[in-house]
Amino acid sequence: MGFARTCAVALVGVEGVVVEVQADLEPGVAAFTLVGLPDKSLTESRDRVRAAVVNSGGEWPQKKLTVGLSPASVPKAGSGFDLAVACAVLGAAERIDPRVLADVLMIGELGLDGRVRPVRGILPAVLAAADAGYEQVVVPECAAAEASLVPGVSVLGVRTLRQLVALLTDEPVPEETPDRQERPDPLLAGLRVPGTGAATGMRTLGAAQHDHGHDLADVVGQTSARTAVEVAAAGGHHLFLEGPPGAGKTMLAERMPAVLPPLTKEASLEVTAVHSVAGLLPPGKPLIDTAPYCAPHHSATMQSLVGGGPGIARPGAVSLAHRGVLFLDEAPEFHSRTLDALRQPLESGHVVIARSAGVVRFPARFLMVLAANPCPCGRFSQRDALCECPPSAVRRYQSRLSGPLLDRVDLRVEVDPVGRAQLTEPGARGESTATVAGRVRQARERAAARLAGTPWRTNSEVPGRELRSRYHAVTGAMDEAERSLERGLLTARGVDRVLRVAWTVADLVGHDRPDATDVALALHLRTGVPRGAPMAIGAPT
């Protein structure tokens, strides 16, 4: 009787569970049994592994073979166990020393010819291996760069099963003939699943790439909206832009990711892990270091927005926009249940999805930008009478965005149409993205220094009780906000959000604490009612 074991990783959302892959050979009729709650794609690994071993020059054992995946109570899904199953079988057959396999973790799918293909979720799988104390990981060669992002782990990238067997047995490593260079490497197909995330409007190359050629200076006029974009980026506040078609709402939202500061190392790993699990990590870019931008179509379902799907849940748009921007254009056209599903992740920063296959938790700390027309025809305004919609239609259209959802939005700005004079006026261009991004970065640094030693890094993350007890404005600065609360114009949550925005404005202009002017600007951005504060922030003093 032969026995060998090695390890692989089962992914549950973006978290990994180390699975021990055990192979047992005993006399009897030749059979291959796989146990341990495998799904359909994992059950099919029996045929893939047998063909890969034989086509790699190995001999398949003609005995009763049992492969167990432990712990058996954790559901296993995907083809990433193939490499570990093949090596465990070869170890039980004494083709490989079982002692060599015991402390190695293996991730990869096997082709019938023995080539090792990448799978989704390499980064979170290697992170789970590092947390479990494993120091050596075997992954497909084309995914080695992604796996190497995890410190303290020795990564071995292999292209075929023959190469891995030779390395484990100290035999000469065979040279594998690469595919024709004029065609894409077929092994890279495992890194990106066609169609995955198509409904989310995900742009996976980062803000620097998708904003190429776009600049905030291209936006003519819109002083209030530009100020709101800057404040939102500096404090991580959610933003609602309302205005007629063609006023520049989408232009402002598309330029926001470039205003955000680069991701920290920890945030980059979080974002890359989500994109890796979703199959959206582009080949040749193992680490996403810029804020992602996600703009789902208004026909997107609740599952595509918050995550879900058959079997084990997949990340949705709110998770793909983690540490970046989620732009919902034509927000009233989204289904009301879909929009209300955002209320929980807006508060908690994560999504918990319960399915029969298990409970999955995805990170979802994003900056939400809503854009909407004032009415179905888009021409409703207080200054003219161009709108032909009846008042009932206007009220019904505007009520599609629920009060509880809008109460979680810190900034609400009306985007006015741009006139001919503004378009043709020389020197009408505003500040560039680089200038605004510099102020945003400085404001983030001030907030991080103030919040050092706490679990928060931006003003939008500070709970209301901490704001009221530790982070006070200048004496008397909040009087107008408190009067608005008494008159019913603000909720208690709204007062807290005004104070958060005031802290962000103070960080942008260089104040140690928010004064009356900072609070007045925060109230203007919250309610849309002018309070006498200048809208252009300008350079800090």
PDB file of N, CA and C in Angstrom, residues 6 83 87 96 100-101 103-108 116-118 122 126 129 134-150 152-171 173:
ATOM      1  N   THR A   6      -0.028  16.060  -0.321  1.00  0.00           N
ATOM      2  CA  THR A   6       0.472  17.404  -0.582  1.00  0.00           C
ATOM      3  C   THR A   6      -0.679  18.359  -0.311  1.00  0.00           C
ATOM      4  N   LEU A  83      -2.922  19.830 -10.230  1.00  0.00           N
ATOM      5  CA  LEU A  83      -1.485  19.628 -10.047  1.00  0.00           C
ATOM      6  C   LEU A  83      -1.206  18.901  -8.739  1.00  0.00           C
ATOM      7  N   CYS A  87       0.512  15.043  -8.380  1.00  0.00           N
ATOM      8  CA  CYS A  87       1.730  14.799  -7.618  1.00  0.00           C
ATOM      9  C   CYS A  87       1.477  13.853  -6.441  1.00  0.00           C
ATOM     10  N   ILE A  96       7.630   9.841  -6.990  1.00  0.00           N
ATOM     11  CA  ILE A  96       8.176  10.989  -6.278  1.00  0.00           C
ATOM     12  C   ILE A  96       8.247  10.621  -4.799  1.00  0.00           C
ATOM     13  N   VAL A 100       9.054  14.734   0.076  1.00  0.00           N
ATOM     14  CA  VAL A 100       9.290  15.989  -0.623  1.00  0.00           C
ATOM     15  C   VAL A 100       7.987  16.756  -0.827  1.00  0.00           C
ATOM     16  N   LEU A 101       6.875  16.026  -0.964  1.00  0.00           N
ATOM     17  CA  LEU A 101       5.594  16.652  -1.279  1.00  0.00           C
ATOM     18  C   LEU A 101       4.886  17.215  -0.049  1.00  0.00           C
ATOM     19  N   ASP A 103       5.424  19.262   2.386  1.00  0.00           N
ATOM     20  CA  ASP A 103       5.460  20.669   2.786  1.00  0.00           C
ATOM     21  C   ASP A 103       5.368  21.624   1.603  1.00  0.00           C
ATOM     22  N   VAL A 104       4.864  21.130   0.465  1.00  0.00           N
ATOM     23  CA  VAL A 104       4.740  21.951  -0.741  1.00  0.00           C
ATOM     24  C   VAL A 104       3.262  22.147  -1.049  1.00  0.00           C
ATOM     25  N   LEU A 105       2.897  23.368  -1.393  1.00  0.00           N
ATOM     26  CA  LEU A 105       1.522  23.661  -1.785  1.00  0.00           C
ATOM     27  C   LEU A 105       1.481  23.909  -3.288  1.00  0.00           C
ATOM     28  N   MET A 106       0.524  23.299  -3.974  1.00  0.00           N
ATOM     29  CA  MET A 106       0.484  23.332  -5.440  1.00  0.00           C
ATOM     30  C   MET A 106      -0.857  23.870  -5.918  1.00  0.00           C
ATOM     31  N   ILE A 107      -0.793  24.732  -6.927  1.00  0.00           N
ATOM     32  CA  ILE A 107      -1.983  25.332  -7.520  1.00  0.00           C
ATOM     33  C   ILE A 107      -1.824  25.299  -9.032  1.00  0.00           C
ATOM     34  N   GLY A 108      -2.799  24.742  -9.731  1.00  0.00           N
ATOM     35  CA  GLY A 108      -2.733  24.740 -11.183  1.00  0.00           C
ATOM     36  C   GLY A 108      -3.635  23.696 -11.806  1.00  0.00           C
ATOM     37  N   VAL A 116       0.708  22.933 -17.624  1.00  0.00           N
ATOM     38  CA  VAL A 116       0.102  23.477 -16.412  1.00  0.00           C
ATOM     39  C   VAL A 116      -0.521  24.824 -16.751  1.00  0.00           C
ATOM     40  N   ARG A 117      -1.828  24.909 -16.540  1.00  0.00           N
ATOM     41  CA  ARG A 117      -2.569  26.120 -16.871  1.00  0.00           C
ATOM     42  C   ARG A 117      -2.879  26.913 -15.602  1.00  0.00           C
ATOM     43  N   PRO A 118      -2.915  28.251 -15.723  1.00  0.00           N
ATOM     44  CA  PRO A 118      -3.268  29.073 -14.552  1.00  0.00           C
ATOM     45  C   PRO A 118      -4.761  29.027 -14.283  1.00  0.00           C
ATOM     46  N   ILE A 122      -5.061  33.081  -7.930  1.00  0.00           N
ATOM     47  CA  ILE A 122      -3.711  32.677  -7.520  1.00  0.00           C
ATOM     48  C   ILE A 122      -3.244  33.487  -6.310  1.00  0.00           C
ATOM     49  N   VAL A 126      -2.225  32.024  -2.595  1.00  0.00           N
ATOM     50  CA  VAL A 126      -0.867  32.078  -2.041  1.00  0.00           C
ATOM     51  C   VAL A 126      -0.876  32.836  -0.714  1.00  0.00           C
ATOM     52  N   ALA A 129      -1.817  30.360   1.782  1.00  0.00           N
ATOM     53  CA  ALA A 129      -0.690  29.463   2.056  1.00  0.00           C
ATOM     54  C   ALA A 129       0.312  30.114   3.000  1.00  0.00           C
ATOM     55  N   TYR A 134       3.135  27.950   5.030  1.00  0.00           N
ATOM     56  CA  TYR A 134       3.836  27.267   3.936  1.00  0.00           C
ATOM     57  C   TYR A 134       4.842  28.231   3.308  1.00  0.00           C
ATOM     58  N   GLU A 135       6.025  27.719   3.038  1.00  0.00           N
ATOM     59  CA  GLU A 135       7.099  28.555   2.516  1.00  0.00           C
ATOM     60  C   GLU A 135       7.393  28.283   1.054  1.00  0.00           C
ATOM     61  N   GLN A 136       6.885  27.199   0.491  1.00  0.00           N
ATOM     62  CA  GLN A 136       7.142  26.875  -0.917  1.00  0.00           C
ATOM     63  C   GLN A 136       5.826  26.593  -1.618  1.00  0.00           C
ATOM     64  N   VAL A 137       5.615  27.256  -2.748  1.00  0.00           N
ATOM     65  CA  VAL A 137       4.386  27.136  -3.517  1.00  0.00           C
ATOM     66  C   VAL A 137       4.749  26.889  -4.971  1.00  0.00           C
ATOM     67  N   VAL A 138       4.052  25.957  -5.590  1.00  0.00           N
ATOM     68  CA  VAL A 138       4.218  25.661  -7.014  1.00  0.00           C
ATOM     69  C   VAL A 138       3.006  26.196  -7.749  1.00  0.00           C
ATOM     70  N   VAL A 139       3.229  27.025  -8.769  1.00  0.00           N
ATOM     71  CA  VAL A 139       2.160  27.623  -9.549  1.00  0.00           C
ATOM     72  C   VAL A 139       2.516  27.526 -11.030  1.00  0.00           C
ATOM     73  N   PRO A 140       1.560  27.763 -11.924  1.00  0.00           N
ATOM     74  CA  PRO A 140       1.895  27.811 -13.356  1.00  0.00           C
ATOM     75  C   PRO A 140       2.907  28.914 -13.641  1.00  0.00           C
ATOM     76  N   GLU A 141       3.733  28.683 -14.621  1.00  0.00           N
ATOM     77  CA  GLU A 141       4.820  29.616 -14.926  1.00  0.00           C
ATOM     78  C   GLU A 141       4.297  31.019 -15.239  1.00  0.00           C
ATOM     79  N   CYS A 142       3.178  31.116 -15.984  1.00  0.00           N
ATOM     80  CA  CYS A 142       2.683  32.435 -16.382  1.00  0.00           C
ATOM     81  C   CYS A 142       1.990  33.163 -15.242  1.00  0.00           C
ATOM     82  N   ALA A 143       1.770  32.497 -14.095  1.00  0.00           N
ATOM     83  CA  ALA A 143       1.168  33.145 -12.930  1.00  0.00           C
ATOM     84  C   ALA A 143       2.182  33.354 -11.814  1.00  0.00           C
ATOM     85  N   ALA A 144       3.455  33.084 -12.082  1.00  0.00           N
ATOM     86  CA  ALA A 144       4.470  33.195 -11.037  1.00  0.00           C
ATOM     87  C   ALA A 144       4.638  34.639 -10.565  1.00  0.00           C
ATOM     88  N   ALA A 145       4.505  35.612 -11.474  1.00  0.00           N
ATOM     89  CA  ALA A 145       4.650  37.012 -11.067  1.00  0.00           C
ATOM     90  C   ALA A 145       3.568  37.409 -10.080  1.00  0.00           C
ATOM     91  N   GLU A 146       2.339  36.953 -10.307  1.00  0.00           N
ATOM     92  CA  GLU A 146       1.245  37.252  -9.379  1.00  0.00           C
ATOM     93  C   GLU A 146       1.496  36.606  -8.024  1.00  0.00           C
ATOM     94  N   ALA A 147       1.940  35.349  -8.016  1.00  0.00           N
ATOM     95  CA  ALA A 147       2.194  34.655  -6.762  1.00  0.00           C
ATOM     96  C   ALA A 147       3.362  35.272  -6.007  1.00  0.00           C
ATOM     97  N   SER A 148       4.317  35.851  -6.716  1.00  0.00           N
ATOM     98  CA  SER A 148       5.498  36.428  -6.071  1.00  0.00           C
ATOM     99  C   SER A 148       5.205  37.721  -5.340  1.00  0.00           C
ATOM    100  N   LEU A 149       3.991  38.243  -5.459  1.00  0.00           N
ATOM    101  CA  LEU A 149       3.628  39.458  -4.727  1.00  0.00           C
ATOM    102  C   LEU A 149       3.547  39.218  -3.234  1.00  0.00           C
ATOM    103  N   VAL A 150       3.401  37.967  -2.825  1.00  0.00           N
ATOM    104  CA  VAL A 150       3.277  37.632  -1.404  1.00  0.00           C
ATOM    105  C   VAL A 150       4.674  37.478  -0.817  1.00  0.00           C
ATOM    106  N   GLY A 152       7.744  36.406   1.702  1.00  0.00           N
ATOM    107  CA  GLY A 152       8.032  35.271   2.573  1.00  0.00           C
ATOM    108  C   GLY A 152       7.694  33.918   2.010  1.00  0.00           C
ATOM    109  N   VAL A 153       7.343  33.848   0.736  1.00  0.00           N
ATOM    110  CA  VAL A 153       6.986  32.570   0.106  1.00  0.00           C
ATOM    111  C   VAL A 153       7.881  32.354  -1.101  1.00  0.00           C
ATOM    112  N   SER A 154       8.476  31.177  -1.194  1.00  0.00           N
ATOM    113  CA  SER A 154       9.288  30.807  -2.350  1.00  0.00           C
ATOM    114  C   SER A 154       8.360  30.257  -3.434  1.00  0.00           C
ATOM    115  N   VAL A 155       8.353  30.878  -4.593  1.00  0.00           N
ATOM    116  CA  VAL A 155       7.434  30.525  -5.674  1.00  0.00           C
ATOM    117  C   VAL A 155       8.211  29.794  -6.764  1.00  0.00           C
ATOM    118  N   LEU A 156       7.703  28.644  -7.166  1.00  0.00           N
ATOM    119  CA  LEU A 156       8.275  27.855  -8.253  1.00  0.00           C
ATOM    120  C   LEU A 156       7.257  27.821  -9.384  1.00  0.00           C
ATOM    121  N   GLY A 157       7.616  28.417 -10.519  1.00  0.00           N
ATOM    122  CA  GLY A 157       6.728  28.405 -11.681  1.00  0.00           C
ATOM    123  C   GLY A 157       7.120  27.312 -12.652  1.00  0.00           C
ATOM    124  N   VAL A 158       6.172  26.480 -13.019  1.00  0.00           N
ATOM    125  CA  VAL A 158       6.429  25.374 -13.949  1.00  0.00           C
ATOM    126  C   VAL A 158       5.481  25.476 -15.130  1.00  0.00           C
ATOM    127  N   ARG A 159       5.939  24.997 -16.275  1.00  0.00           N
ATOM    128  CA  ARG A 159       5.125  25.044 -17.480  1.00  0.00           C
ATOM    129  C   ARG A 159       4.448  23.719 -17.768  1.00  0.00           C
ATOM    130  N   THR A 160       5.095  22.603 -17.342  1.00  0.00           N
ATOM    131  CA  THR A 160       4.513  21.287 -17.591  1.00  0.00           C
ATOM    132  C   THR A 160       4.687  20.402 -16.362  1.00  0.00           C
ATOM    133  N   LEU A 161       3.926  19.328 -16.333  1.00  0.00           N
ATOM    134  CA  LEU A 161       4.044  18.356 -15.253  1.00  0.00           C
ATOM    135  C   LEU A 161       5.398  17.658 -15.299  1.00  0.00           C
ATOM    136  N   ARG A 162       5.928  17.438 -16.495  1.00  0.00           N
ATOM    137  CA  ARG A 162       7.246  16.798 -16.604  1.00  0.00           C
ATOM    138  C   ARG A 162       8.312  17.625 -15.912  1.00  0.00           C
ATOM    139  N   GLN A 163       8.264  18.941 -16.093  1.00  0.00           N
ATOM    140  CA  GLN A 163       9.246  19.807 -15.430  1.00  0.00           C
ATOM    141  C   GLN A 163       9.144  19.685 -13.915  1.00  0.00           C
ATOM    142  N   LEU A 164       7.938  19.674 -13.376  1.00  0.00           N
ATOM    143  CA  LEU A 164       7.768  19.608 -11.929  1.00  0.00           C
ATOM    144  C   LEU A 164       8.272  18.277 -11.385  1.00  0.00           C
ATOM    145  N   VAL A 165       7.961  17.176 -12.063  1.00  0.00           N
ATOM    146  CA  VAL A 165       8.424  15.861 -11.595  1.00  0.00           C
ATOM    147  C   VAL A 165       9.949  15.813 -11.604  1.00  0.00           C
ATOM    148  N   ALA A 166      10.559  16.378 -12.642  1.00  0.00           N
ATOM    149  CA  ALA A 166      12.017  16.363 -12.718  1.00  0.00           C
ATOM    150  C   ALA A 166      12.630  17.195 -11.584  1.00  0.00           C
ATOM    151  N   LEU A 167      12.028  18.328 -11.279  1.00  0.00           N
ATOM    152  CA  LEU A 167      12.537  19.159 -10.196  1.00  0.00           C
ATOM    153  C   LEU A 167      12.398  18.482  -8.840  1.00  0.00           C
ATOM    154  N   LEU A 168      11.304  17.768  -8.625  1.00  0.00           N
ATOM    155  CA  LEU A 168      11.071  17.120  -7.343  1.00  0.00           C
ATOM    156  C   LEU A 168      11.897  15.855  -7.156  1.00  0.00           C
ATOM    157  N   THR A 169      12.378  15.284  -8.260  1.00  0.00           N
ATOM    158  CA  THR A 169      13.156  14.042  -8.180  1.00  0.00           C
ATOM    159  C   THR A 169      14.636  14.262  -8.481  1.00  0.00           C
ATOM    160  N   ASP A 170      15.055  15.535  -8.600  1.00  0.00           N
ATOM    161  CA  ASP A 170      16.458  15.883  -8.892  1.00  0.00           C
ATOM    162  C   ASP A 170      16.946  15.263 -10.189  1.00  0.00           C
ATOM    163  N   GLU A 171      16.075  15.188 -11.181  1.00  0.00           N
ATOM    164  CA  GLU A 171      16.450  14.706 -12.504  1.00  0.00           C
ATOM    165  C   GLU A 171      16.686  15.893 -13.430  1.00  0.00           C
ATOM    166  N   VAL A 173      16.031  18.671 -15.931  1.00  0.00           N
ATOM    167  CA  VAL A 173      14.757  19.312 -16.293  1.00  0.00           C
ATOM    168  C   VAL A 173      14.653  19.383 -17.803  1.00  0.00           C
TER     169      VAL A 173
END
